[in-house]
Coordinates of C-alpha atoms in Angstrom, one line a residue:
Chain A
X771 CA -15.5 -11.1 -15.0
X772 CA -13.4 -11.9 -12.0
X773 CA -14.5 -10.4 -8.7
X774 CA -13.0 -7.0 -7.8
X775 CA -12.1 -7.9 -4.1
X776 CA -10.1 -11.0 -4.8
X777 CA -7.3 -10.4 -2.2
X778 CA -7.2 -10.8 1.5
X779 CA -6.9 -7.0 2.0
X780 CA -9.5 -4.6 0.8
X781 CA -8.6 -3.3 -2.7
X782 CA -9.4 0.3 -3.4
X783 CA -8.0 3.3 -5.3
X784 CA -5.9 5.2 -2.9
X785 CA -7.1 8.6 -4.2
X786 CA -10.7 7.8 -3.4
X787 CA -12.1 7.6 0.1
X788 CA -14.7 4.9 0.7
X789 CA -17.0 7.2 2.7
X790 CA -18.8 10.2 1.4
X791 CA -16.4 13.1 2.0
X792 CA -18.4 16.3 2.1
X793 CA -17.7 19.0 -0.4
X794 CA -14.7 17.3 -2.2
X795 CA -14.9 17.1 -5.9
X796 CA -14.4 13.6 -7.4
X797 CA -14.9 12.1 -10.8
X798 CA -18.3 10.4 -10.7
X799 CA -18.7 7.1 -12.5
X800 CA -21.7 7.3 -14.8
X801 CA -24.6 5.4 -13.4
X802 CA -22.9 4.1 -10.3
X803 CA -22.8 5.6 -6.8
X804 CA -19.1 5.2 -6.2
X805 CA -16.3 7.3 -7.4
X806 CA -13.6 6.3 -9.7
X807 CA -10.3 8.0 -10.1
X808 CA -8.8 8.0 -13.6
X809 CA -6.4 10.3 -15.4
X810 CA -5.2 11.3 -18.8
X811 CA -1.6 10.0 -19.2
X812 CA -0.8 12.7 -21.7
X813 CA 1.3 12.4 -24.9
X814 CA -1.9 12.1 -27.0
X815 CA -2.9 8.7 -25.6
X816 CA -6.6 8.2 -25.1
X817 CA -7.8 6.8 -21.8
X818 CA -9.7 3.6 -22.7
X819 CA -13.4 3.4 -21.9
X820 CA -12.9 0.3 -19.8
X821 CA -10.6 2.2 -17.5
X822 CA -13.2 4.9 -16.8
X823 CA -16.2 2.6 -16.5
X824 CA -14.6 -0.6 -15.2
X825 CA -14.4 -1.7 -11.6
X826 CA -11.0 -3.2 -11.5
X827 CA -8.4 -2.0 -9.0
X828 CA -4.9 -1.9 -10.3
X829 CA -2.4 0.4 -8.7
X830 CA 0.1 -0.1 -11.6
X831 CA -2.4 0.9 -14.3
X832 CA -1.3 4.1 -16.0
X833 CA -4.9 5.4 -16.1
X834 CA -6.4 4.4 -12.8
X835 CA -3.3 3.8 -10.6
X836 CA -0.3 5.5 -9.2
X837 CA 2.2 5.5 -12.0
X838 CA 3.2 8.3 -14.3
X839 CA 4.4 7.8 -17.9
X840 CA 7.6 9.6 -18.6
X841 CA 10.8 8.9 -20.6
X842 CA 10.7 6.6 -23.6
X843 CA 7.7 5.4 -25.6
X844 CA 8.4 2.1 -27.4
X845 CA 6.6 -0.3 -29.6
X846 CA 6.7 -4.1 -29.8
X847 CA 5.0 -7.3 -30.6
X848 CA 3.3 -9.3 -27.8
X849 CA 5.2 -12.6 -27.3
X850 CA 3.6 -14.0 -24.2
X851 CA 0.6 -13.2 -22.0
X852 CA 0.9 -16.0 -19.4
X853 CA 1.7 -13.8 -16.5
X854 CA -0.8 -12.1 -14.2
X855 CA -1.4 -8.5 -15.5
X856 CA 1.9 -8.4 -17.3
X857 CA 3.1 -9.4 -20.7
X858 CA 6.4 -10.0 -22.6
X859 CA 6.9 -8.0 -25.7
X860 CA 9.5 -8.6 -28.4
X861 CA 11.3 -5.7 -30.0
X862 CA 13.2 -6.5 -33.2
X863 CA 15.9 -4.3 -34.6
X864 CA 18.8 -4.3 -37.0
X865 CA 22.4 -3.9 -35.8
X866 CA 25.0 -2.6 -38.3
X867 CA 28.4 -4.3 -38.5
X868 CA 30.9 -1.7 -39.7
X869 CA 33.5 -4.1 -41.1
X870 CA 31.1 -5.9 -43.4
X871 CA 28.8 -2.9 -44.0
X872 CA 25.8 -5.2 -43.4
X873 CA 23.1 -5.5 -40.8
X874 CA 22.2 -8.4 -38.5
X875 CA 18.9 -9.1 -36.8
X876 CA 18.7 -8.7 -33.1
X877 CA 15.8 -8.7 -30.6
X878 CA 15.1 -7.9 -27.0
X879 CA 12.3 -9.0 -24.8
X880 CA 10.8 -6.6 -22.4
X881 CA 8.4 -7.3 -19.5
X882 CA 5.6 -4.8 -19.6
X883 CA 2.7 -4.2 -17.2
X884 CA -0.7 -4.8 -18.8
X885 CA -3.6 -2.9 -17.3
X886 CA -7.0 -4.8 -17.0
X887 CA -8.4 -2.0 -19.2
X888 CA -6.7 -3.7 -22.2
X889 CA -7.1 -7.1 -23.7
X890 CA -4.4 -8.5 -25.9
X891 CA -3.3 -11.7 -27.6
X892 CA 0.0 -12.9 -28.7
X893 CA 1.0 -11.3 -32.0
X894 CA -0.7 -7.9 -31.3
X895 CA 1.4 -4.8 -31.6
X896 CA 1.6 -2.8 -28.4
X897 CA 2.8 0.7 -27.6
X898 CA 4.4 1.0 -24.2
X899 CA 5.6 3.9 -22.2
X900 CA 8.3 4.1 -19.6
X901 CA 7.4 4.4 -16.0
X902 CA 9.1 3.9 -12.6
X903 CA 10.2 0.3 -11.8
X904 CA 7.1 -1.7 -11.0
X905 CA 8.9 -5.0 -10.3
X906 CA 12.2 -6.6 -10.7
X907 CA 12.1 -6.5 -14.5
X908 CA 9.0 -4.3 -15.3
X909 CA 9.7 -0.7 -16.2
X910 CA 7.1 -0.1 -18.9
X911 CA 3.3 0.1 -19.1
X912 CA 1.0 -0.7 -22.0
X913 CA -0.6 2.5 -23.3
X914 CA -2.3 1.2 -26.5
X915 CA -3.0 -2.1 -28.1
X916 CA -3.0 -2.5 -31.9
X917 CA -4.6 -5.8 -32.7
X918 CA -2.8 -8.1 -35.2
X919 CA -4.0 -7.9 -38.7
X920 CA -5.4 -4.4 -38.7
X921 CA -2.5 -3.1 -40.8
X922 CA -0.4 -4.8 -43.5
X923 CA 1.7 -7.3 -41.6
X924 CA 5.4 -7.5 -42.5
X925 CA 7.5 -10.6 -41.9
X926 CA 10.1 -8.8 -39.8
X927 CA 9.2 -5.5 -38.3
X928 CA 12.1 -3.3 -37.6
X929 CA 11.9 -0.1 -35.6
Chain B
X953 CA 25.0 -6.2 9.1
X954 CA 23.2 -9.5 8.7
X955 CA 20.2 -8.4 6.8
X956 CA 21.0 -7.0 3.4
X957 CA 18.8 -5.3 0.7
X958 CA 21.2 -6.0 -2.2
X959 CA 20.0 -7.7 -5.4
X960 CA 23.3 -9.6 -6.0
X961 CA 21.9 -12.6 -4.2
X962 CA 19.0 -12.8 -6.6
X963 CA 19.0 -14.5 -10.0
X964 CA 19.1 -12.5 -13.2
X965 CA 16.0 -12.0 -15.4
X966 CA 17.3 -14.8 -17.6
X967 CA 17.4 -17.2 -14.6
X968 CA 21.2 -17.3 -14.2
X969 CA 22.9 -17.0 -10.9
X970 CA 25.1 -14.0 -10.1
X971 CA 28.5 -14.6 -8.6
X972 CA 29.3 -12.7 -5.5
X973 CA 31.9 -10.1 -6.6
X974 CA 31.9 -7.7 -3.7
X975 CA 31.1 -7.5 0.0
X976 CA 27.8 -6.2 1.3
X977 CA 27.7 -2.4 1.3
X978 CA 26.4 -0.3 4.2
X979 CA 23.9 1.5 1.9
X980 CA 22.3 -1.9 1.3
X981 CA 21.8 -2.7 4.9
X982 CA 18.5 -3.8 6.4
X983 CA 17.5 -3.7 10.1
X984 CA 15.6 -6.0 12.3
X985 CA 11.8 -5.4 12.1
X986 CA 10.2 -3.5 14.9
X987 CA 7.3 -5.8 15.7
X988 CA 5.4 -3.1 17.6
X989 CA 3.2 -4.5 20.4
X990 CA 0.3 -3.1 22.3
X991 CA 1.4 -2.1 25.8
X992 CA 0.9 0.9 28.1
X993 CA 4.6 0.8 28.7
X994 CA 5.3 3.0 25.6
X995 CA 8.7 2.5 24.2
X996 CA 10.0 4.3 21.0
X997 CA 13.6 4.2 20.1
X998 CA 15.3 6.7 17.8
X999 CA 17.5 5.2 15.1
X1000 CA 20.0 7.3 13.0
X1001 CA 19.7 6.4 9.4
X1002 CA 21.3 7.2 6.1
X1003 CA 21.9 10.9 5.5
X1004 CA 21.8 11.7 9.2
X1005 CA 18.1 11.4 9.4
X1006 CA 16.2 9.7 12.2
X1007 CA 13.5 7.0 12.2
X1008 CA 11.4 6.4 15.3
X1009 CA 11.1 2.7 15.9
X1010 CA 8.1 2.0 18.1
X1011 CA 8.5 -1.1 20.1
X1012 CA 5.5 -0.7 22.3
X1013 CA 2.6 1.6 21.8
X1014 CA -0.8 2.0 23.3
X1015 CA -2.6 4.9 21.5
X1016 CA -2.7 6.9 18.3
X1017 CA -4.5 9.6 16.4
X1018 CA -7.5 8.0 14.6
X1019 CA -9.6 9.8 12.1
X1020 CA -13.3 9.4 11.3
X1021 CA -13.3 10.0 7.5
X1022 CA -17.0 10.8 6.9
X1023 CA -17.2 13.2 9.8
X1024 CA -13.7 14.6 9.2
X1025 CA -12.6 14.4 12.9
X1026 CA -9.6 12.9 14.5
X1027 CA -9.1 12.0 18.1
X1028 CA -6.3 10.4 20.1
X1029 CA -7.5 7.0 21.4
X1030 CA -6.2 3.8 22.9
X1031 CA -5.6 0.8 20.7
X1032 CA -7.3 -2.2 22.3
X1033 CA -6.5 -5.1 20.2
X1034 CA -5.4 -6.4 16.7
X1035 CA -8.2 -8.3 15.0
X1036 CA -7.1 -8.9 11.4
X1037 CA -4.0 -8.8 9.2
X1038 CA -4.3 -9.4 5.5
X1039 CA -0.6 -10.5 5.2
X1040 CA 0.0 -12.8 8.1
X1041 CA -2.2 -14.4 10.8
X1042 CA 0.8 -14.7 13.0
X1043 CA 0.8 -10.9 13.4
X1044 CA -2.7 -11.1 14.7
X1045 CA -1.9 -13.8 17.2
X1046 CA 1.1 -11.9 18.5
X1047 CA -0.9 -8.6 18.5
X1048 CA 1.6 -6.8 16.4
X1049 CA 0.9 -3.3 15.1
X1050 CA 1.7 -2.8 11.5
X1051 CA 0.4 -0.7 8.6
X1052 CA -3.0 -1.8 7.3
X1053 CA -3.7 -4.1 10.3
X1054 CA -7.3 -3.9 11.5
X1055 CA -7.5 -3.0 15.1
X1056 CA -10.1 -2.1 17.7
X1057 CA -9.9 1.3 19.2
X1058 CA -11.6 2.9 22.2
X1059 CA -14.8 4.7 21.0
X1060 CA -15.3 7.2 23.9
X1061 CA -13.6 10.3 22.4
X1062 CA -15.6 9.9 19.2
X1063 CA -18.8 9.4 21.1
X1064 CA -18.2 12.6 23.2
X1065 CA -17.4 14.5 20.0
X1066 CA -20.6 13.3 18.3
X1067 CA -22.7 14.2 21.3
X1068 CA -21.3 17.7 21.5
X1069 CA -21.4 18.3 17.7
X1070 CA -24.9 16.9 17.0
X1071 CA -26.5 16.8 20.4
X1072 CA -27.5 13.2 20.1
X1073 CA -26.4 10.3 22.2
X1074 CA -25.1 7.3 20.2
X1075 CA -24.3 3.8 21.2
X1076 CA -27.0 3.5 23.8
X1077 CA -27.9 0.0 24.5
X1078 CA -31.1 -0.9 22.8
X1079 CA -34.0 -1.8 25.2
X1080 CA -37.0 -3.4 23.5
X1081 CA -39.4 -0.8 22.4
X1082 CA -37.2 2.2 23.3
X1083 CA -35.7 4.5 20.7
X1084 CA -32.0 3.9 20.0
X1085 CA -30.8 7.5 20.0
X1086 CA -31.7 10.0 22.7
X1087 CA -31.4 13.7 22.5
X1088 CA -29.1 15.1 25.1
X1089 CA -30.6 17.4 27.7
X1090 CA -30.6 20.9 26.2
X1091 CA -32.1 23.1 28.9
X1092 CA -28.8 24.8 29.5
X1093 CA -28.0 25.6 25.9
X1094 CA -28.0 29.0 24.4
X1095 CA -30.5 29.6 21.6
X1096 CA -27.6 30.1 19.1
X1097 CA -26.2 26.7 19.9
X1098 CA -29.6 25.0 19.7
X1099 CA -30.1 26.5 16.3
X1100 CA -26.6 25.4 15.2
X1101 CA -27.2 21.8 16.3
X1102 CA -30.6 21.7 14.6
X1103 CA -29.0 22.8 11.3
X1104 CA -26.5 20.0 11.5
X1105 CA -29.2 17.4 11.9
X1106 CA -30.0 17.7 8.2
X1107 CA -26.7 16.2 7.1
X1108 CA -26.4 13.7 9.9
X1109 CA -26.3 10.0 9.0
X1110 CA -25.0 7.2 11.2
X1111 CA -24.1 3.9 9.6
X1112 CA -25.9 1.2 11.6
X1113 CA -22.8 -1.0 11.6
X1114 CA -20.9 1.9 13.3
X1115 CA -23.7 2.4 15.8
X1116 CA -23.4 -1.2 16.9
X1117 CA -19.7 -0.7 17.4
X1118 CA -20.4 2.4 19.6
X1119 CA -22.6 0.3 21.8
X1120 CA -19.7 -2.1 22.6
X1121 CA -17.4 0.9 22.9
X1122 CA -14.9 -0.5 20.4
X1123 CA -14.5 0.7 16.8
X1124 CA -12.8 -1.1 14.0
X1125 CA -10.0 0.9 12.5
X1126 CA -7.2 0.5 10.0
X1127 CA -3.7 1.5 10.7
X1128 CA -2.3 3.8 8.0
X1129 CA 1.0 4.9 9.5
X1130 CA 4.1 2.7 9.8
X1131 CA 4.8 2.3 13.5
X1132 CA 8.4 1.0 12.9
X1133 CA 9.3 4.0 10.8
X1134 CA 7.5 7.0 12.4
X1135 CA 6.9 5.7 15.9
X1136 CA 3.2 6.4 15.7
X1137 CA 0.1 4.2 15.3
X1138 CA -2.4 6.4 13.4
X1139 CA -5.2 5.5 11.1
X1140 CA -8.8 5.7 10.1
X1141 CA -12.0 4.2 11.3
X1142 CA -13.4 1.7 8.9
X1143 CA -16.7 2.6 7.2
X1144 CA -19.0 1.5 4.5
X1145 CA -17.9 -1.2 2.0
X1146 CA -14.5 -1.5 3.5
X1147 CA -16.0 -2.2 6.9
X1148 CA -18.3 -4.8 5.5
X1149 CA -15.4 -6.5 3.7
X1150 CA -13.3 -6.8 6.8
X1151 CA -16.2 -7.9 9.1
X1152 CA -16.9 -10.7 6.7
X1153 CA -13.2 -11.7 6.7
X1154 CA -13.1 -11.7 10.5
X1155 CA -16.2 -13.7 10.8
X1156 CA -14.9 -16.3 8.4
X1157 CA -11.8 -16.7 10.5
X1158 CA -13.8 -17.0 13.7
X1159 CA -16.1 -19.6 12.3
X1160 CA -13.2 -21.8 11.1

């Protein structure tokens, strides 16, 4: 895997001190002598094992970083994973035209932050939660990845 | 106001340009960066900001409150020089104090504290064959104090990298306050993995 300290500044979790602070309780990583901060994001989402045991530093990760999940929880299909630690998901929906009493297909693309705890490909379904603005367009964070093909796949998934 | 923090000059997420449809607003204003330098001629200006609050723009500073994390002590010390900046080498050349710059600070207050807390001298120049740390003369101490110091020896550990720095009298520290916002240059002494990381970076630069 890529090296943890890949930037010019020292990457660390802000909640953990690098030195041994006496008498302060911290979550201990199993089998390692460092400490790792991780949290439960709530709303019934399970913290992935990779977040607890991994060594990556990501301040925008919902489990090991400084973001809280609040507001909306949405679902979408992964459209592109070319960006660094962020993906584009596509949300399809039907819009009702009152005059003709019919529906039309519409879609919206959302930029979503993807924590290194997850691995996802194009076509996977992903559940995302709203958080504070992380960049110009990113306001959501991936909470769960449902790999493609694990359920009966419909041609057009509306939500 | 020349510097603005609006987003109207930026392109949309789709890539399209936005037409300017209003003038710059006061609540979008930005100000000239402080560019705090090291100087004994301390200069901190007070700036009135939005809401009637004040920011303290440090233009020249010479000392700050530095903490030693593993010993949980903080002392006011002089800043001696800026040695590394992850964002911009220019800021090192011009010796500008900014948050998360690596600086060298004067080690004497910490050395004094260590000697009075543990009763052991640190940072003594190593002579061949002589022990590195010497116990401070304790003939004038009360029995209670001697017992207290002996009890503290159990927990005492001094990182060899830190010991070397005490010899030169300069410790590497990282600034964790924002001098241009609060007018202070405070931070923490580098230790452990972080210290090794930055020492490697500084050596790489020197060898270039």
